[in-house]
XYZ file of N, CA and C in Angstrom:
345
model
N -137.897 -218.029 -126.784
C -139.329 -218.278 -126.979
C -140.024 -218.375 -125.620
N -140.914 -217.686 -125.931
C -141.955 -217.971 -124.654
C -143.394 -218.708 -124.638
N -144.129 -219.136 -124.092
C -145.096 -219.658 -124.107
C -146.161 -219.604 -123.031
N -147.615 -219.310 -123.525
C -148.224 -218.970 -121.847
C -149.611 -219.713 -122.250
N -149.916 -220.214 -120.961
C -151.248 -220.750 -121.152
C -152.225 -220.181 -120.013
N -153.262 -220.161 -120.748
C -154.221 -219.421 -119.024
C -155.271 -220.670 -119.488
N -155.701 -220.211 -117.676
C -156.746 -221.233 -117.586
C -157.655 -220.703 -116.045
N -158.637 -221.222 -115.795
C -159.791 -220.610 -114.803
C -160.882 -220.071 -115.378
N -160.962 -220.002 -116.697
C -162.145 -219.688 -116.948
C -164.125 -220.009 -117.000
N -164.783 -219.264 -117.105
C -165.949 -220.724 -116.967
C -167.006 -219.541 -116.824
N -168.271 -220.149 -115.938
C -169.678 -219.465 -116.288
C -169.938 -219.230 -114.847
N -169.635 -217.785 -114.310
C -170.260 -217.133 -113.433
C -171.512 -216.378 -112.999
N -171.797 -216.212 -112.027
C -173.578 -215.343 -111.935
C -172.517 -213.493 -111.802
N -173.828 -213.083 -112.189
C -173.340 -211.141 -111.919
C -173.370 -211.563 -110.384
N -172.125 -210.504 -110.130
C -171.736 -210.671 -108.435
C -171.209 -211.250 -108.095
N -170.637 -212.338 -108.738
C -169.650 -213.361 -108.445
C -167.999 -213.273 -108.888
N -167.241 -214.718 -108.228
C -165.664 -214.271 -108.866
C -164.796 -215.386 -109.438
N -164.324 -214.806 -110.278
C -163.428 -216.352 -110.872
C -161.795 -215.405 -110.689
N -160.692 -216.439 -110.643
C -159.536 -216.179 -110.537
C -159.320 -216.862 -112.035
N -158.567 -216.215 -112.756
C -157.682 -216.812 -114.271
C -156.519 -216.489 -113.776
N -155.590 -217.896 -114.187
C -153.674 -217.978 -114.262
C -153.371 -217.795 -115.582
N -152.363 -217.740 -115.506
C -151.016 -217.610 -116.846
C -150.030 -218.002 -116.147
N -150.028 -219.389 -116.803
C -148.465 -220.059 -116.732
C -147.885 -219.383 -117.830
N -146.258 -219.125 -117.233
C -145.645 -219.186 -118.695
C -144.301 -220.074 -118.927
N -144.429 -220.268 -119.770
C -142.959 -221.721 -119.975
C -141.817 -220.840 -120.883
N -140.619 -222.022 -120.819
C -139.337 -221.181 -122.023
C -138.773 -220.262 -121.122
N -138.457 -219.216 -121.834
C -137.308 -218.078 -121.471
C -137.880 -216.854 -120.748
N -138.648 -217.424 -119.954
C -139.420 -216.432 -118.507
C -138.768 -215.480 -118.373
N -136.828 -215.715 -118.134
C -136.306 -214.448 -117.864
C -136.316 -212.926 -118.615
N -136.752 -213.750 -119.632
C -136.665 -212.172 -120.686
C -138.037 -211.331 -120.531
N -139.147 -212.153 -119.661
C -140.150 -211.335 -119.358
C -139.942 -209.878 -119.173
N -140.504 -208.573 -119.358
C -140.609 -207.572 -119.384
C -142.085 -207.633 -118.160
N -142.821 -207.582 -119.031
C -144.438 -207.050 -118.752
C -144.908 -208.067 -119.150
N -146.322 -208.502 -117.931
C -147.417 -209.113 -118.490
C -148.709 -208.401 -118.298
N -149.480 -209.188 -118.827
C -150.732 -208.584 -119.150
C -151.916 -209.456 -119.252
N -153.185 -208.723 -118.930
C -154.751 -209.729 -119.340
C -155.055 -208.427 -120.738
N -155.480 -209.294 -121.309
C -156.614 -208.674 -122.198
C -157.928 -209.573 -122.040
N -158.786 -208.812 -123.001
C -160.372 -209.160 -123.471
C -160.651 -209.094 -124.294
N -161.385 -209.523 -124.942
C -162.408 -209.527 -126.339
C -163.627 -210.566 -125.841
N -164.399 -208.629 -126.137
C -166.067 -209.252 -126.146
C -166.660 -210.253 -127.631
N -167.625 -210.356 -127.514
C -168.222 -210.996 -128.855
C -168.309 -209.898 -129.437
N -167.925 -209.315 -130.611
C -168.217 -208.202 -131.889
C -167.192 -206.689 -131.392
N -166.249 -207.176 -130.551
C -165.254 -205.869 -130.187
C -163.949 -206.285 -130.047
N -163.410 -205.351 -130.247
C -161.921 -205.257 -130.386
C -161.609 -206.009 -128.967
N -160.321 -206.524 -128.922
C -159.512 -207.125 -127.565
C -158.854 -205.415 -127.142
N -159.197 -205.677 -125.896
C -158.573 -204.475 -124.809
C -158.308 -204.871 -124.085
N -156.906 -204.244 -123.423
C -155.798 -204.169 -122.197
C -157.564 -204.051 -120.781
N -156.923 -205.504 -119.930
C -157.628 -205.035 -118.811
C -156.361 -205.149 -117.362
N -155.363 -205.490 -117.199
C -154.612 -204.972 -116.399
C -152.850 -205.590 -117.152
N -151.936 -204.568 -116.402
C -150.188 -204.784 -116.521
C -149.753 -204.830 -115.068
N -148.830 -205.911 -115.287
C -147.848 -205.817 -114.295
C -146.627 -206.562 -114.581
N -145.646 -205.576 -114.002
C -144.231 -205.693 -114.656
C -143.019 -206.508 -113.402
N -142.342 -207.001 -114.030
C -141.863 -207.511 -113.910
C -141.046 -207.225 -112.185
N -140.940 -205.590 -112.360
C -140.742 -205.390 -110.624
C -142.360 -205.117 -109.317
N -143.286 -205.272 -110.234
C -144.669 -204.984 -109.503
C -145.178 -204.265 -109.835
N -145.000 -203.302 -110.824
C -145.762 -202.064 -110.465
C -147.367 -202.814 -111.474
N -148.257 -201.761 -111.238
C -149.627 -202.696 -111.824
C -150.486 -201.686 -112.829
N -151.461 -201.895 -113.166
C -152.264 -201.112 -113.799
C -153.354 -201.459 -114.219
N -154.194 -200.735 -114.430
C -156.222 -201.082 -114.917
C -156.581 -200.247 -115.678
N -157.420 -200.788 -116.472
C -158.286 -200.037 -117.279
C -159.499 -199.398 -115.968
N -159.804 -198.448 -116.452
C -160.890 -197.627 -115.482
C -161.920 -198.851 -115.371
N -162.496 -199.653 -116.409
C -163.628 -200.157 -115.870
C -163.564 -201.291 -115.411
N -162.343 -201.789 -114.268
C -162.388 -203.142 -113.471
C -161.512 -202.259 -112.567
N -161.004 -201.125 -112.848
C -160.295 -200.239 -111.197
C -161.230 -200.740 -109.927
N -160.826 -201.302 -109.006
C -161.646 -201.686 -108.021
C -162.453 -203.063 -107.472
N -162.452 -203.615 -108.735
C -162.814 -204.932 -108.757
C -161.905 -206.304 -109.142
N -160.736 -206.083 -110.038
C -159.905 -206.632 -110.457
C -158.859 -206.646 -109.887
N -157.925 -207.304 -109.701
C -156.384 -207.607 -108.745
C -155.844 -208.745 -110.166
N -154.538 -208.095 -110.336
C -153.784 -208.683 -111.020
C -152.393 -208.917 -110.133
N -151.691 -210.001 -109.882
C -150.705 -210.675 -109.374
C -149.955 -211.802 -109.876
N -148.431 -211.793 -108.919
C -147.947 -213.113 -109.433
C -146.895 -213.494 -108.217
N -146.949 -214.880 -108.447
C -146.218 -215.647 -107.049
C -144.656 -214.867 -107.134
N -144.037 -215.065 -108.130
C -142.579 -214.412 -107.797
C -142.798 -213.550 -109.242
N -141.309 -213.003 -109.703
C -140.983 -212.108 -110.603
C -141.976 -212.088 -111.885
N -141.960 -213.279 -112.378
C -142.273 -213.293 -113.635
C -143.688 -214.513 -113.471
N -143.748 -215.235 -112.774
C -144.642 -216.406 -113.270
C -145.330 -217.625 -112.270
N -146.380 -217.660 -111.722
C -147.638 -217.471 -112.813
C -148.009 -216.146 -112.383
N -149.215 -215.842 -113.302
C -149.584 -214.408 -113.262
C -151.382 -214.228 -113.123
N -151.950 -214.192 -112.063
C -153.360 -214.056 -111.792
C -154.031 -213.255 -112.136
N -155.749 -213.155 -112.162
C -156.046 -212.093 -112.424
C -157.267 -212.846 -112.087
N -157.309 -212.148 -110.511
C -158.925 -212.254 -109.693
C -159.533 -211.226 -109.948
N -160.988 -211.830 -110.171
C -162.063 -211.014 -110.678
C -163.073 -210.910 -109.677
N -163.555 -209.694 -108.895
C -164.804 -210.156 -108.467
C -165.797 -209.188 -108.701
N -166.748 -208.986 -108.143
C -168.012 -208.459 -108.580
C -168.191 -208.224 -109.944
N -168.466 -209.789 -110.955
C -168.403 -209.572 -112.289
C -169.598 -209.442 -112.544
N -169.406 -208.440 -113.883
C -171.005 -207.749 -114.651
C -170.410 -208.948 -115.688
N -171.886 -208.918 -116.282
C -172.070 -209.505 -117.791
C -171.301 -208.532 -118.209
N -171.226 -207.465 -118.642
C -169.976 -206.447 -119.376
C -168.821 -207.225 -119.130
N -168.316 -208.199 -118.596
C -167.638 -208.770 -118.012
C -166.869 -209.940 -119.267
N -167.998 -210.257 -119.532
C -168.109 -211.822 -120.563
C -167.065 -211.378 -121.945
N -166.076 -212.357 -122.129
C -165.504 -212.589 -123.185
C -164.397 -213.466 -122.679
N -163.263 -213.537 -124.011
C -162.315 -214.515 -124.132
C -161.302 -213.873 -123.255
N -160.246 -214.026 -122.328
C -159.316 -213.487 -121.473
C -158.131 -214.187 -122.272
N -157.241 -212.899 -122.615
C -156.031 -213.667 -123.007
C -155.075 -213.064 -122.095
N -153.666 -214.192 -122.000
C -152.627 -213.390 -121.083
C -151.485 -213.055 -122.226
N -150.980 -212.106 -122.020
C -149.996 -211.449 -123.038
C -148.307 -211.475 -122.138
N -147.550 -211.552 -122.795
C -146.164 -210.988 -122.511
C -145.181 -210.320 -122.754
N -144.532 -209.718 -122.731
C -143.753 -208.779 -123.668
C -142.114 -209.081 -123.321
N -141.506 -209.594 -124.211
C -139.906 -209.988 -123.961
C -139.697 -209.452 -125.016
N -138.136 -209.200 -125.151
C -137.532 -208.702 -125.730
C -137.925 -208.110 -126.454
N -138.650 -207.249 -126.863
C -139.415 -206.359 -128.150
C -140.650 -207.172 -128.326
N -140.608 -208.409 -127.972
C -141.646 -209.272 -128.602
C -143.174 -209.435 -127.750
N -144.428 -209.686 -128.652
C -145.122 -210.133 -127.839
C -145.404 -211.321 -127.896
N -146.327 -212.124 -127.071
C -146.199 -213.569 -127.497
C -148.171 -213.650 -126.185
N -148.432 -214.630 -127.230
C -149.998 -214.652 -126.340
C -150.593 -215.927 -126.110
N -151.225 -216.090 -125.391
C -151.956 -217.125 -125.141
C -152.992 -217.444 -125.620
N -153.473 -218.943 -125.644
C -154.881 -219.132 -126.441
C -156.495 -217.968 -125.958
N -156.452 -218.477 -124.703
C -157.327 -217.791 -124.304
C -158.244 -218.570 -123.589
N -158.475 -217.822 -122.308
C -159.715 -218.723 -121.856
C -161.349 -217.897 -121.373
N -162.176 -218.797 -121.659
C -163.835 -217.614 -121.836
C -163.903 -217.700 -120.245
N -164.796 -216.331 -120.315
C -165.567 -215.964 -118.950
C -166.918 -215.545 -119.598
N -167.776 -216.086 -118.935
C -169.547 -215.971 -119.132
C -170.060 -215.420 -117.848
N -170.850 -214.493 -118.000
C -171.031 -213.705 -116.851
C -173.026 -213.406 -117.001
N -173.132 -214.546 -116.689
C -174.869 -214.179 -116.559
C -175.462 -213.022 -115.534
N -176.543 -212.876 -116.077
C -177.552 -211.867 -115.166
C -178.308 -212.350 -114.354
């Protein structure tokens, strides 16, 4: 079992930056891949970056450039600095994991991104 909690979330101006963590607790080693997602208010949750367990990383096109996803060692904790945030920006951030076949997710924490 795994378990992850994020936290850093809160109410930024456009142009500004918040960093969100993902702790994760339990059986870390079986980590594979982690991940941020999003969900706006009235849209589906979408992949906004991966990174695996040996480094390699990845973005959705629309935070390529603005977003940095990281983590202190192999598996845990797992960051995801944000800066020059748009209101397009604003929703719930969840951190995801993928072990053994499995996924396993976190509550979620909001980002508000005024104009």
């Amino acid at each position: 079992q795994v378990q992850l909690v994020e936290s850093g979330g809160g109410l930024v101006r456009a142009g500004g930056s918040l960093r969100l963590s993902c702790a994760a607790s339990g059986n870390i080693f079986t980590i594979n891949t982690m991940a941020w997602y999003r969900q706006a208010p009235g849209k589906q949750r979408e992949l906004v970056a991966t990174i695996t367990s040996s480094g390699s990383t990845n973005y959705a096109d629309s935070v390529k450039g603005r977003f940095t996803i990281s983590r202190v060692n192999a598996r845990n904790p797992v960051y995801l600095q944000m800066n020059s945030l748009k209101p397009e920006d604003t929703g719930v951030y969840y951190c995801n994991a993928v072990y053994l076949g499995k996924d396993c997710w976190g509550k979620g924490t909001l980002v508000t991104v005024s104009s």
